[in-house]
Coordinates of N, CA and C in Angstrom, one line a residue:
M69 N 14.7 -10.9 -13.1 CA 14.6 -11.6 -11.8 C 13.4 -12.7 -11.9
T70 N 13.8 -13.9 -12.0 CA 12.9 -15.0 -12.3 C 12.2 -15.5 -10.9
D71 N 13.0 -15.3 -9.9 CA 12.5 -15.9 -8.6 C 12.1 -14.8 -7.6
H72 N 10.8 -14.4 -7.6 CA 10.4 -13.3 -6.7 C 9.5 -13.9 -5.7
Y73 N 8.9 -13.0 -4.9 CA 8.2 -13.4 -3.7 C 6.9 -14.2 -4.0
Y74 N 6.3 -14.0 -5.2 CA 5.1 -14.8 -5.5 C 5.5 -16.1 -6.2
T75 N 6.1 -16.9 -5.4 CA 6.7 -18.2 -5.8 C 6.5 -19.2 -4.7
Q76 N 6.1 -20.4 -5.0 CA 5.8 -21.4 -4.0 C 7.1 -21.8 -3.2
K77 N 8.1 -22.0 -4.0 CA 9.4 -22.5 -3.3 C 10.5 -21.6 -3.8
P78 N 10.8 -20.5 -3.1 CA 11.9 -19.6 -3.5 C 13.2 -20.4 -3.5
T79 N 14.1 -20.2 -4.5 CA 15.3 -20.9 -4.6 C 16.5 -19.9 -4.3
V80 N 16.2 -18.6 -4.1 CA 17.3 -17.6 -3.8 C 17.9 -18.0 -2.5
K81 N 19.2 -17.7 -2.4 CA 19.9 -18.1 -1.2 C 19.3 -17.4 0.1
H82 N 19.3 -18.1 1.2 CA 18.7 -17.5 2.4 C 19.6 -16.3 2.9
D83 N 18.9 -15.3 3.4 CA 19.6 -14.2 4.0 C 18.7 -13.7 5.2
V84 N 18.7 -14.5 6.3 CA 17.8 -14.3 7.4 C 18.3 -13.1 8.2
R85 N 17.4 -12.2 8.6 CA 17.7 -11.1 9.4 C 16.5 -10.7 10.3
E86 N 16.8 -10.0 11.3 CA 15.7 -9.5 12.2 C 15.4 -8.0 12.1
I87 N 14.2 -7.7 11.9 CA 13.8 -6.2 11.9 C 12.9 -6.0 13.1
E88 N 12.7 -4.7 13.5 CA 11.8 -4.3 14.5 C 10.7 -3.5 13.9
F89 N 9.5 -3.7 14.4 CA 8.3 -2.9 13.8 C 7.4 -2.5 15.0
Q90 N 7.2 -1.2 15.1 CA 6.4 -0.7 16.2 C 4.9 -0.8 15.8
V91 N 4.1 -1.4 16.7 CA 2.7 -1.5 16.6 C 2.1 -1.0 17.9
G92 N 1.5 0.2 17.8 CA 1.0 0.8 19.1 C 2.2 1.0 20.1
D93 N 2.0 0.5 21.3 CA 3.1 0.6 22.3 C 4.0 -0.6 22.3
R94 N 4.0 -1.4 21.3 CA 4.7 -2.6 21.3 C 5.6 -2.7 20.1
K95 N 6.8 -3.2 20.3 CA 7.8 -3.5 19.2 C 7.7 -5.0 18.9
L96 N 7.3 -5.3 17.6 CA 7.4 -6.6 17.2 C 8.8 -6.9 16.6
R97 N 9.3 -8.0 16.9 CA 10.6 -8.4 16.4 C 10.3 -9.5 15.3
L98 N 10.6 -9.2 14.1 CA 10.2 -10.0 12.9 C 11.4 -10.5 12.2
M99 N 11.5 -11.9 12.0 CA 12.5 -12.5 11.1 C 12.1 -12.4 9.7
T100 N 13.0 -12.0 8.8 CA 12.7 -11.9 7.4 C 13.8 -12.7 6.6
D101 N 13.7 -12.8 5.4 CA 14.6 -13.6 4.6 C 14.6 -13.2 3.1
A102 N 15.6 -13.6 2.4 CA 15.5 -13.4 0.9 C 14.4 -14.2 0.3
G103 N 13.8 -13.7 -0.7 CA 12.8 -14.5 -1.4 C 11.4 -14.2 -0.8
V104 N 11.3 -13.2 0.1 CA 10.0 -12.8 0.6 C 9.8 -11.3 0.3
F105 N 8.6 -10.8 0.4 CA 8.3 -9.4 0.0 C 8.9 -8.5 1.1
S106 N 9.6 -7.4 0.6 CA 10.0 -6.3 1.5 C 10.8 -6.8 2.7
K107 N 11.9 -7.5 2.4 CA 12.6 -8.2 3.5 C 13.4 -7.3 4.4
N108 N 13.7 -6.1 3.9 CA 14.6 -5.2 4.8 C 13.8 -4.3 5.8
E109 N 12.6 -4.1 5.5 CA 11.7 -3.3 6.4 C 10.2 -3.5 6.1
V110 N 9.3 -3.3 7.0 CA 7.9 -3.3 6.6 C 7.6 -2.2 5.7
D111 N 7.1 -2.5 4.5 CA 6.9 -1.5 3.4 C 5.9 -0.5 3.8
F112 N 5.9 0.7 3.2 CA 5.0 1.8 3.5 C 3.6 1.4 3.3
G113 N 3.2 0.7 2.3 CA 1.8 0.3 2.1 C 1.3 -0.6 3.2
S114 N 2.0 -1.6 3.6 CA 1.6 -2.4 4.7 C 1.4 -1.5 6.0
R115 N 2.3 -0.6 6.3 CA 2.3 0.2 7.5 C 1.0 1.1 7.4
L116 N 0.7 1.6 6.2 CA -0.5 2.5 6.0 C -1.7 1.7 6.3
L117 N -1.8 0.5 5.8 CA -3.0 -0.4 6.0 C -3.1 -0.7 7.5
I118 N -2.1 -1.1 8.2 CA -2.1 -1.4 9.6 C -2.6 -0.2 10.4
E119 N -2.2 1.0 10.0 CA -2.6 2.2 10.8 C -4.0 2.6 10.5
T120 N -4.5 2.2 9.3 CA -5.9 2.7 8.9 C -7.0 1.8 9.3
I121 N -6.7 0.4 9.4 CA -7.8 -0.5 9.6 C -8.5 -0.3 11.0
A122 N -9.8 -0.4 11.0 CA -10.6 -0.5 12.2 C -11.5 -1.7 12.1
L123 N -11.3 -2.7 13.0 CA -11.9 -4.0 12.9 C -12.8 -4.2 14.1
P124 N -13.9 -5.1 13.9 CA -14.7 -5.5 15.1 C -13.8 -6.2 16.0
A125 N -14.1 -6.1 17.3 CA -13.2 -6.6 18.4 C -13.0 -8.1 18.2
K126 N -14.0 -8.9 17.9 CA -13.9 -10.3 17.8 C -13.9 -10.9 16.4
A127 N -13.4 -10.1 15.5 CA -13.5 -10.4 14.1 C -12.7 -11.6 13.8
R128 N -13.2 -12.4 12.8 CA -12.4 -13.5 12.2 C -11.8 -12.8 10.9
V129 N -10.5 -12.7 10.9 CA -9.8 -11.9 9.9 C -8.9 -12.9 9.0
L130 N -8.8 -12.6 7.8 CA -7.9 -13.3 6.8 C -7.0 -12.3 6.2
D131 N -5.7 -12.6 6.3 CA -4.6 -11.8 5.7 C -4.1 -12.6 4.5
V132 N -4.4 -12.1 3.3 CA -4.0 -12.8 2.1 C -2.7 -12.2 1.5
G133 N -1.7 -13.1 1.3 CA -0.4 -12.7 0.9 C 0.4 -12.1 2.1
C134 N 0.4 -12.9 3.2 CA 0.9 -12.4 4.5 C 2.4 -12.1 4.5
G135 N 3.1 -12.7 3.6 CA 4.6 -12.5 3.7 C 5.1 -13.0 5.0
Y136 N 6.0 -12.3 5.7 CA 6.6 -12.7 7.0 C 5.7 -12.3 8.1
G137 N 4.5 -11.6 7.8 CA 3.5 -11.5 8.8 C 3.2 -10.1 9.4
P138 N 3.7 -9.0 8.9 CA 3.5 -7.8 9.6 C 2.0 -7.3 9.7
I139 N 1.2 -7.5 8.6 CA -0.2 -7.1 8.7 C -1.0 -8.0 9.6
G140 N -0.9 -9.3 9.4 CA -1.7 -10.2 10.2 C -1.3 -10.2 11.6
L141 N 0.0 -10.2 11.9 CA 0.4 -10.2 13.3 C 0.0 -8.9 14.0
S142 N 0.1 -7.8 13.3 CA -0.3 -6.5 13.9 C -1.8 -6.5 14.2
A143 N -2.6 -7.1 13.3 CA -4.1 -7.1 13.5 C -4.4 -8.0 14.7
A144 N -3.7 -9.2 14.8 CA -3.9 -10.1 15.9 C -3.5 -9.5 17.2
F145 N -2.4 -8.7 17.2 CA -2.0 -8.0 18.4 C -3.0 -6.9 18.9
K146 N -3.4 -6.2 17.9 CA -4.3 -5.0 18.2 C -5.7 -5.5 18.6
Y147 N -6.1 -6.7 18.1 CA -7.5 -7.3 18.4 C -7.4 -8.6 19.0
P148 N -6.9 -8.7 20.3 CA -6.6 -10.0 20.9 C -7.8 -10.9 21.0
A149 N -9.1 -10.4 21.0 CA -10.3 -11.2 21.1 C -10.7 -11.8 19.8
G150 N -10.0 -11.3 18.7 CA -10.3 -11.9 17.4 C -9.4 -13.0 17.0
H151 N -9.5 -13.5 15.8 CA -8.5 -14.5 15.3 C -8.2 -14.2 13.9
V152 N -6.9 -14.3 13.6 CA -6.4 -14.0 12.3 C -5.8 -15.2 11.6
T153 N -6.3 -15.5 10.4 CA -5.7 -16.6 9.6 C -4.9 -15.9 8.5
M154 N -3.6 -16.3 8.4 CA -2.7 -15.7 7.5 C -2.3 -16.8 6.4
V155 N -2.4 -16.4 5.1 CA -2.1 -17.3 4.0 C -1.1 -16.6 3.0
D156 N -0.3 -17.5 2.4 CA 0.7 -17.0 1.4 C 1.1 -18.2 0.6
I157 N 1.3 -18.0 -0.7 CA 1.7 -19.1 -1.6 C 3.2 -19.5 -1.3
N158 N 4.0 -18.6 -0.8 CA 5.4 -18.7 -0.6 C 5.7 -19.5 0.7
E159 N 6.2 -20.7 0.6 CA 6.5 -21.6 1.8 C 7.5 -20.9 2.8
R160 N 8.4 -20.1 2.2 CA 9.4 -19.5 3.1 C 8.7 -18.4 3.9
A161 N 7.8 -17.7 3.3 CA 7.0 -16.6 4.0 C 6.1 -17.3 5.1
V162 N 5.5 -18.4 4.8 CA 4.6 -19.1 5.7 C 5.4 -19.5 7.0
E163 N 6.6 -20.1 6.7 CA 7.4 -20.5 7.9 C 7.8 -19.3 8.7
L164 N 8.2 -18.2 8.1 CA 8.6 -17.0 8.8 C 7.5 -16.5 9.6
S165 N 6.2 -16.4 9.1 CA 5.1 -15.9 9.8 C 4.8 -16.8 11.1
R166 N 4.9 -18.1 10.9 CA 4.8 -19.0 12.1 C 5.8 -18.7 13.1
Q167 N 7.1 -18.5 12.7 CA 8.1 -18.2 13.7 C 7.9 -16.9 14.3
N168 N 7.4 -15.9 13.5 CA 7.3 -14.6 14.1 C 6.1 -14.5 15.1
A169 N 5.0 -15.3 14.8 CA 3.9 -15.4 15.8 C 4.4 -15.9 17.1
E170 N 5.2 -17.0 17.0 CA 5.8 -17.7 18.2 C 6.7 -16.7 18.9
R171 N 7.6 -16.1 18.2 CA 8.6 -15.2 18.8 C 8.0 -14.0 19.6
N172 N 6.8 -13.6 19.1 CA 6.2 -12.4 19.7 C 5.0 -12.8 20.6
G173 N 4.9 -14.1 20.8 CA 3.8 -14.6 21.8 C 2.4 -14.2 21.3
I174 N 2.2 -14.2 20.0 CA 0.9 -13.9 19.4 C 0.2 -15.2 19.1
R175 N -0.8 -15.6 19.8 CA -1.4 -17.0 19.7 C -2.7 -17.0 19.0
N176 N -3.3 -15.9 18.7 CA -4.6 -15.9 18.1 C -4.5 -15.8 16.6
V177 N -3.6 -16.6 16.0 CA -3.3 -16.7 14.6 C -3.2 -18.1 14.2
S178 N -3.5 -18.4 12.9 CA -3.1 -19.6 12.2 C -2.5 -19.2 10.9
V179 N -1.5 -20.0 10.4 CA -0.8 -19.7 9.2 C -0.8 -20.9 8.3
L180 N -1.3 -20.6 7.0 CA -1.4 -21.7 6.0 C -0.7 -21.4 4.7
Q181 N -0.2 -22.4 4.1 CA 0.3 -22.1 2.7 C -0.9 -22.3 1.8
S182 N -1.1 -21.3 0.9 CA -2.3 -21.3 0.0 C -2.1 -20.5 -1.2
D183 N -2.5 -21.0 -2.4 CA -2.5 -20.2 -3.6 C -3.8 -19.4 -3.5
K184 N -3.6 -18.1 -3.4 CA -4.7 -17.1 -3.2 C -5.5 -17.6 -1.9
L185 N -6.8 -17.9 -2.1 CA -7.6 -18.3 -0.9 C -7.9 -19.8 -0.9
E186 N -7.2 -20.5 -1.7 CA -7.6 -22.0 -2.0 C -7.7 -22.8 -0.7
A187 N -6.8 -22.6 0.3 CA -6.8 -23.4 1.5 C -7.9 -23.0 2.5
V188 N -8.6 -21.9 2.3 CA -9.6 -21.4 3.2 C -11.0 -21.3 2.6
K189 N -11.2 -21.8 1.4 CA -12.4 -21.6 0.6 C -13.7 -22.1 1.4
A190 N -13.5 -23.1 2.3 CA -14.7 -23.6 3.1 C -15.0 -22.7 4.3
E191 N -14.1 -21.7 4.6 CA -14.3 -20.9 5.8 C -14.9 -19.6 5.5
K192 N -15.5 -18.9 6.5 CA -16.0 -17.6 6.4 C -15.3 -16.6 7.3
F193 N -15.2 -15.4 6.8 CA -14.4 -14.3 7.6 C -15.2 -13.1 7.7
D194 N -14.9 -12.3 8.7 CA -15.6 -10.9 8.9 C -14.8 -9.9 8.1
V195 N -13.5 -10.1 8.0 CA -12.6 -9.1 7.4 C -11.6 -9.9 6.5
V196 N -11.3 -9.3 5.3 CA -10.1 -9.8 4.6 C -9.2 -8.6 4.3
L197 N -7.9 -8.8 4.7 CA -6.9 -7.7 4.5 C -6.0 -8.2 3.4
T198 N -5.5 -7.3 2.5 CA -4.5 -7.7 1.6 C -3.7 -6.6 1.1
N199 N -2.4 -6.8 1.1 CA -1.4 -6.0 0.3 C -1.1 -6.9 -0.9
P200 N -1.9 -6.9 -2.0 CA -1.9 -7.9 -3.0 C -0.5 -8.0 -3.7
P201 N -0.2 -9.2 -4.2 CA 1.1 -9.5 -5.0 C 1.0 -8.9 -6.4
I202 N 1.3 -7.6 -6.4 CA 1.3 -6.9 -7.7 C 2.1 -7.6 -8.8
R203 N 3.2 -8.1 -8.4 CA 4.1 -8.8 -9.4 C 3.5 -10.0 -10.1
A204 N 2.5 -10.5 -9.4 CA 1.8 -11.7 -9.9 C 0.8 -11.3 -11.1
G205 N 0.6 -10.0 -11.2 CA -0.3 -9.6 -12.3 C -1.7 -9.3 -11.9
K206 N -2.4 -8.5 -12.7 CA -3.7 -8.0 -12.4 C -4.7 -9.2 -12.3
Q207 N -4.5 -10.2 -13.1 CA -5.5 -11.3 -13.1 C -5.4 -12.0 -11.7
T208 N -4.3 -12.2 -11.1 CA -4.2 -12.8 -9.8 C -4.7 -11.9 -8.8
V209 N -4.4 -10.6 -8.8 CA -4.9 -9.6 -7.9 C -6.4 -9.6 -7.9
H210 N -7.0 -9.5 -9.0 CA -8.5 -9.5 -9.1 C -9.1 -10.8 -8.7
A211 N -8.4 -11.9 -9.0 CA -8.9 -13.2 -8.5 C -8.9 -13.3 -6.9
I212 N -8.0 -12.6 -6.3 CA -8.0 -12.5 -4.8 C -9.2 -11.8 -4.4
F213 N -9.6 -10.7 -5.0 CA -10.8 -10.0 -4.7 C -12.0 -10.8 -4.8
E214 N -12.1 -11.6 -5.9 CA -13.3 -12.4 -6.2 C -13.4 -13.5 -5.1
E215 N -12.3 -14.2 -4.8 CA -12.3 -15.2 -3.7 C -12.6 -14.6 -2.4
A216 N -12.1 -13.4 -2.1 CA -12.4 -12.7 -0.8 C -13.9 -12.5 -0.7
Y217 N -14.5 -12.0 -1.8 CA -15.9 -11.8 -1.7 C -16.7 -13.0 -1.3
E218 N -16.3 -14.1 -1.9 CA -17.0 -15.4 -1.6 C -16.8 -15.8 -0.2
C219 N -15.6 -15.5 0.4 CA -15.3 -16.0 1.8 C -15.9 -15.0 2.9
L220 N -16.3 -13.9 2.5 CA -16.8 -12.9 3.5 C -18.2 -13.2 4.0
N221 N -18.4 -13.0 5.3 CA -19.8 -13.0 5.8 C -20.5 -11.7 5.3
P222 N -21.8 -11.8 5.3 CA -22.6 -10.5 5.0 C -22.2 -9.4 6.0
G223 N -21.9 -8.2 5.5 CA -21.5 -7.1 6.4 C -20.0 -7.1 6.5
G224 N -19.3 -8.1 6.0 CA -17.9 -8.2 6.1 C -17.2 -7.2 5.2
A225 N -15.9 -6.9 5.5 CA -15.2 -5.9 4.7 C -13.9 -6.5 4.1
L226 N -13.7 -6.0 2.9 CA -12.3 -6.3 2.2 C -11.6 -5.0 2.2
W227 N -10.4 -5.0 2.8 CA -9.5 -3.9 2.9 C -8.2 -4.2 2.0
V228 N -7.9 -3.2 1.1 CA -6.8 -3.4 0.1 C -5.9 -2.2 0.2
V229 N -4.6 -2.4 0.1 CA -3.6 -1.3 -0.1 C -3.0 -1.6 -1.4
I230 N -2.9 -0.5 -2.2 CA -2.4 -0.6 -3.6 C -2.0 0.7 -4.1
Q231 N -0.8 0.8 -4.8 CA -0.4 2.1 -5.3 C -1.2 2.5 -6.5
K232 N -1.4 3.8 -6.6 CA -2.1 4.3 -7.8 C -1.4 3.8 -9.1
K233 N -0.1 3.9 -9.2 CA 0.6 3.6 -10.4 C 0.6 2.1 -10.6
Q234 N 0.3 1.3 -9.6 CA 0.2 -0.2 -9.8 C -1.2 -0.7 -9.9
G235 N -2.1 0.2 -10.1 CA -3.4 -0.4 -10.4 C -4.6 -0.1 -9.5
S236 N -4.4 1.0 -8.6 CA -5.6 1.2 -7.7 C -6.9 1.6 -8.4
P237 N -6.8 2.4 -9.6 CA -8.1 2.7 -10.3 C -8.8 1.4 -10.7
S238 N -8.1 0.5 -11.3 CA -8.8 -0.7 -11.8 C -9.2 -1.6 -10.6
A239 N -8.4 -1.6 -9.6 CA -8.8 -2.3 -8.4 C -10.1 -1.8 -7.8
L240 N -10.3 -0.5 -7.7 CA -11.5 0.1 -7.2 C -12.7 -0.3 -8.1
V241 N -12.5 -0.3 -9.4 CA -13.6 -0.7 -10.3 C -14.0 -2.1 -10.1
K242 N -13.0 -3.0 -10.0 CA -13.2 -4.4 -9.7 C -14.0 -4.6 -8.5
M243 N -13.6 -3.9 -7.4 CA -14.3 -4.1 -6.1 C -15.7 -3.5 -6.2
E244 N -15.9 -2.5 -6.9 CA -17.3 -1.9 -7.2 C -18.1 -3.0 -7.9
E245 N -17.6 -3.6 -8.9 CA -18.3 -4.7 -9.6 C -18.7 -5.8 -8.7
L246 N -17.8 -6.2 -7.8 CA -18.1 -7.3 -7.0 C -19.1 -7.0 -5.8
F247 N -18.8 -5.8 -5.2 CA -19.5 -5.5 -3.9 C -20.7 -4.5 -4.1
G248 N -20.8 -3.9 -5.3 CA -21.8 -3.0 -5.6 C -21.3 -1.5 -5.3
E249 N -20.5 -1.4 -4.3 CA -19.8 -0.1 -4.1 C -18.5 -0.3 -3.3
A250 N -17.6 0.6 -3.5 CA -16.3 0.5 -2.8 C -15.8 2.0 -2.6
E251 N -14.9 2.1 -1.6 CA -14.4 3.5 -1.4 C -12.9 3.5 -1.1
E252 N -12.4 4.7 -1.4 CA -11.0 5.0 -1.0 C -11.0 5.6 0.4
V253 N -10.5 4.9 1.3 CA -10.6 5.4 2.7 C -9.5 6.4 3.0
T254 N -8.3 6.2 2.5 CA -7.2 7.2 2.7 C -6.2 7.0 1.6
K255 N -5.3 8.0 1.5 CA -4.2 7.9 0.6 C -3.0 8.6 1.1
D256 N -1.8 8.1 0.8 CA -0.6 8.7 1.2 C 0.6 8.3 0.3
K257 N 1.4 9.2 -0.1 CA 2.6 8.9 -0.9 C 2.3 7.9 -2.1
G258 N 1.2 8.1 -2.8 CA 0.8 7.3 -3.9 C 0.1 6.0 -3.6
Y259 N 0.0 5.7 -2.3 CA -0.7 4.5 -1.9 C -2.2 4.8 -1.6
R260 N -3.1 3.9 -1.9 CA -4.5 4.0 -1.6 C -4.9 2.9 -0.8
I261 N -5.7 3.2 0.2 CA -6.4 2.2 1.0 C -7.8 2.1 0.5
L262 N -8.2 1.0 0.0 CA -9.6 0.7 -0.5 C -10.4 -0.2 0.4
R263 N -11.7 0.1 0.5 CA -12.5 -0.8 1.3 C -13.9 -1.0 0.7
A264 N -14.4 -2.3 0.8 CA -15.7 -2.6 0.3 C -16.4 -3.5 1.3
F265 N -17.7 -3.3 1.5 CA -18.5 -4.1 2.4 C -19.4 -5.0 1.6
K266 N -19.5 -6.3 2.1 CA -20.4 -7.2 1.5 C -21.8 -7.0 2.0
K267 N -22.7 -6.9 1.1 CA -24.1 -6.6 1.6 C -24.8 -7.9 2.0

């Protein structure tokens, strides 16, 4: 499979569909398409991250690798006084995220096409959330952690969901190197939620 979701311009034929996703007492209606991550349903790892995160009420949040938007839009919905910036390299995913924000009336978001954090390097955030693009390889995943560290305000947190078999032990080590310490917040069905605070 040469054309996967970590691609700037997917060439796979469009297959647009709508899925529903429950966030608290609200159902989000999300458009998905071929060539984006987990197009048939919100994946378990993203759901676990959404359920686990606890954010400051007015946090400036960055969702890296936003796909069609489930993590970033859920955070924006749950924390309406905050603002969520969503980035993805995949232009199809970026367009879907914009449409999904509009469809669900979620206005405290902005969506940008970006290779890792390139488009937001001049900005600072209180929280970075990521379900990182494992298929892009460990080097890319760890580069996201490095760029996230640079973009975080002091006291800010990086939250990561990653499967144990897809590299959570090395991800935890990398986060400890960058932040001084990191922790596994919870785990379920082979997925780990990792968190580190910038001192």
